């Protein structure tokens, strides 16, 4: 799940908590700008690397790196805070072709839609503007 902490539309970044229960995958993607992450609970890693982030682990993702975030099924719950500048560009792992993207604007719109659906109203997202 995606829980926003900050939407900074003036500088093009967002900060969020990413949570997985019982494992999961965030598909193959890359970033044209840096990403910072701090693991708060559980563990996770990238299919393309041999490290595993545990609580307290800081992760820096350099611009241009392509990876797939994986949380093992035996992990009860994983929570990590991410600071994403620019876009998250989804790519086909075989061809490398772009299949979609998210950025602060698409994440904001998705959050507004979710808050509307939950009955909190679209304006609920405004508390996260910076």
mmCIF file of C-alpha atoms in Angstrom:
data_model
loop_
_atom_site.group_PDB
_atom_site.id
_atom_site.type_symbol
_atom_site.label_atom_id
_atom_site.label_comp_id
_atom_site.label_asym_id
_atom_site.label_seq_id
_atom_site.Cartn_x
_atom_site.Cartn_y
_atom_site.Cartn_z
ATOM 1 C CA UNK A 1 0.000 0.000 0.000
ATOM 2 C CA UNK A 2 1.011 3.611 -0.590
ATOM 3 C CA UNK A 3 0.613 6.129 2.259
ATOM 4 C CA UNK A 4 1.600 9.677 1.304
ATOM 5 C CA UNK A 5 3.551 11.836 3.729
ATOM 6 C CA UNK A 6 4.345 14.721 1.379
ATOM 7 C CA UNK A 7 3.499 15.898 -2.137
ATOM 8 C CA UNK A 8 5.862 18.671 -3.257
ATOM 9 C CA UNK A 9 4.532 19.689 -6.660
ATOM 10 C CA UNK A 10 6.772 22.772 -6.838
ATOM 11 C CA UNK A 11 9.936 20.639 -6.725
ATOM 12 C CA UNK A 12 8.592 17.419 -8.223
ATOM 13 C CA UNK A 13 8.972 14.924 -5.381
ATOM 14 C CA UNK A 14 6.873 12.906 -3.002
ATOM 15 C CA UNK A 15 7.554 11.056 0.232
ATOM 16 C CA UNK A 16 5.561 7.985 1.140
ATOM 17 C CA UNK A 17 5.375 4.888 3.263
ATOM 18 C CA UNK A 18 5.299 1.725 1.181
ATOM 19 C CA UNK A 19 3.782 -1.291 2.924
ATOM 20 C CA UNK A 20 3.523 -4.933 1.892
ATOM 21 C CA UNK A 21 1.882 -7.677 3.958
ATOM 22 C CA UNK A 22 2.880 -11.259 3.279
ATOM 23 C CA UNK A 23 5.238 -10.493 0.421
ATOM 24 C CA UNK A 24 4.835 -8.794 -2.913
ATOM 25 C CA UNK A 25 6.495 -7.166 -5.899
ATOM 26 C CA UNK A 26 6.703 -3.605 -7.185
ATOM 27 C CA UNK A 27 7.291 -4.295 -10.873
ATOM 28 C CA UNK A 28 10.321 -3.470 -12.926
ATOM 29 C CA UNK A 29 10.955 0.277 -12.998
ATOM 30 C CA UNK A 30 13.640 2.948 -13.144
ATOM 31 C CA UNK A 31 14.078 6.516 -11.952
ATOM 32 C CA UNK A 32 15.624 9.430 -13.856
ATOM 33 C CA UNK A 33 16.370 11.115 -10.504
ATOM 34 C CA UNK A 34 17.647 9.883 -7.133
ATOM 35 C CA UNK A 35 15.482 7.958 -4.680
ATOM 36 C CA UNK A 36 16.142 7.570 -0.953
ATOM 37 C CA UNK A 37 14.603 4.870 1.242
ATOM 38 C CA UNK A 38 14.663 3.951 4.915
ATOM 39 C CA UNK A 39 13.426 0.537 6.020
ATOM 40 C CA UNK A 40 11.211 0.782 9.095
ATOM 41 C CA UNK A 41 9.912 -2.788 9.418
ATOM 42 C CA UNK A 42 10.482 -6.143 7.763
ATOM 43 C CA UNK A 43 12.862 -6.658 4.873
ATOM 44 C CA UNK A 44 12.990 -6.140 1.123
ATOM 45 C CA UNK A 45 15.421 -6.037 -1.748
ATOM 46 C CA UNK A 46 15.792 -5.799 -5.497
ATOM 47 C CA UNK A 47 15.665 -8.812 -7.780
ATOM 48 C CA UNK A 48 18.728 -7.415 -9.567
ATOM 49 C CA UNK A 49 20.887 -7.093 -6.389
ATOM 50 C CA UNK A 50 22.045 -9.493 -3.681
ATOM 51 C CA UNK A 51 21.464 -7.222 -0.657
ATOM 52 C CA UNK A 52 18.471 -7.286 1.674
ATOM 53 C CA UNK A 53 17.304 -4.144 3.500
ATOM 54 C CA UNK A 54 16.250 -4.654 7.132
ATOM 55 C CA UNK A 55 14.913 -2.191 9.731
ATOM 56 C CA UNK A 56 17.238 0.810 9.880
ATOM 57 C CA UNK A 57 18.776 0.184 6.448
ATOM 58 C CA UNK A 58 19.148 3.297 4.286
ATOM 59 C CA UNK A 59 19.025 2.703 0.534
ATOM 60 C CA UNK A 60 20.122 5.128 -2.180
ATOM 61 C CA UNK A 61 18.910 4.470 -5.717
ATOM 62 C CA UNK A 62 21.029 6.343 -8.258
ATOM 63 C CA UNK A 63 19.372 7.916 -11.300
ATOM 64 C CA UNK A 64 18.926 5.524 -14.216
ATOM 65 C CA UNK A 65 19.019 2.250 -12.318
ATOM 66 C CA UNK A 66 16.379 -0.316 -13.308
ATOM 67 C CA UNK A 67 15.127 -2.724 -10.648
ATOM 68 C CA UNK A 68 12.173 -4.702 -9.249
ATOM 69 C CA UNK A 69 11.377 -4.364 -5.554
ATOM 70 C CA UNK A 70 10.663 -7.719 -3.906
ATOM 71 C CA UNK A 71 9.328 -8.546 -0.442
ATOM 72 C CA UNK A 72 9.625 -12.230 0.449
ATOM 73 C CA UNK A 73 6.392 -14.101 1.168
ATOM 74 C CA UNK A 74 7.622 -15.085 4.642
ATOM 75 C CA UNK A 75 7.839 -11.392 5.624
ATOM 76 C CA UNK A 76 4.740 -10.647 7.732
ATOM 77 C CA UNK A 77 4.910 -6.930 7.031
ATOM 78 C CA UNK A 78 7.375 -4.596 5.329
ATOM 79 C CA UNK A 79 7.250 -0.820 5.767
ATOM 80 C CA UNK A 80 9.747 1.545 4.169
ATOM 81 C CA UNK A 81 9.788 5.303 3.722
ATOM 82 C CA UNK A 82 10.656 6.468 0.205
ATOM 83 C CA UNK A 83 11.609 9.946 -1.036
ATOM 84 C CA UNK A 84 11.080 9.886 -4.812
ATOM 85 C CA UNK A 85 12.196 12.805 -6.960
ATOM 86 C CA UNK A 86 10.907 12.879 -10.516
ATOM 87 C CA UNK A 87 9.263 9.883 -12.125
ATOM 88 C CA UNK A 88 9.022 6.202 -11.445
ATOM 89 C CA UNK A 89 9.062 4.751 -14.964
ATOM 90 C CA UNK A 90 7.610 1.258 -15.334
ATOM 91 C CA UNK A 91 9.390 -0.879 -17.905
ATOM 92 C CA UNK A 92 8.956 -4.311 -19.434
ATOM 93 C CA UNK A 93 11.713 -6.446 -17.839
ATOM 94 C CA UNK A 94 12.405 -8.279 -21.091
ATOM 95 C CA UNK A 95 12.352 -5.502 -23.698
ATOM 96 C CA UNK A 96 13.055 -2.460 -21.509
ATOM 97 C CA UNK A 97 10.137 -0.672 -23.191
ATOM 98 C CA UNK A 98 8.294 1.900 -21.095
ATOM 99 C CA UNK A 99 4.859 0.644 -19.999
ATOM 100 C CA UNK A 100 3.794 3.558 -17.768
ATOM 101 C CA UNK A 101 4.933 6.018 -15.139
ATOM 102 C CA UNK A 102 4.100 7.694 -11.846
ATOM 103 C CA UNK A 103 5.289 11.050 -10.536
ATOM 104 C CA UNK A 104 4.129 13.503 -7.880
ATOM 105 C CA UNK A 105 1.170 14.533 -10.042
ATOM 106 C CA UNK A 106 -0.104 11.016 -10.801
ATOM 107 C CA UNK A 107 0.445 9.930 -7.183
ATOM 108 C CA UNK A 108 -1.459 13.005 -5.975
ATOM 109 C CA UNK A 109 -4.364 12.259 -8.316
ATOM 110 C CA UNK A 110 -4.470 8.615 -7.229
ATOM 111 C CA UNK A 111 -4.467 9.717 -3.576
ATOM 112 C CA UNK A 112 -7.307 12.173 -4.224
ATOM 113 C CA UNK A 113 -9.311 9.425 -5.931
ATOM 114 C CA UNK A 114 -8.680 7.044 -3.030
ATOM 115 C CA UNK A 115 -9.708 9.590 -0.383
ATOM 116 C CA UNK A 116 -12.857 10.357 -2.370
ATOM 117 C CA UNK A 117 -13.665 6.644 -2.596
ATOM 118 C CA UNK A 118 -13.104 6.216 1.163
ATOM 119 C CA UNK A 119 -15.473 9.084 1.968
ATOM 120 C CA UNK A 120 -12.796 11.475 3.203
ATOM 121 C CA UNK A 121 -13.097 13.730 0.154
ATOM 122 C CA UNK A 122 -10.540 14.686 -2.468
ATOM 123 C CA UNK A 123 -9.382 17.684 -0.412
ATOM 124 C CA UNK A 124 -8.044 15.336 2.284
ATOM 125 C CA UNK A 125 -4.845 15.075 0.210
ATOM 126 C CA UNK A 126 -4.140 18.801 0.654
ATOM 127 C CA UNK A 127 -2.718 18.212 4.141
ATOM 128 C CA UNK A 128 0.245 16.532 2.433
ATOM 129 C CA UNK A 129 1.088 19.485 0.160
ATOM 130 C CA UNK A 130 4.457 21.125 0.755
#
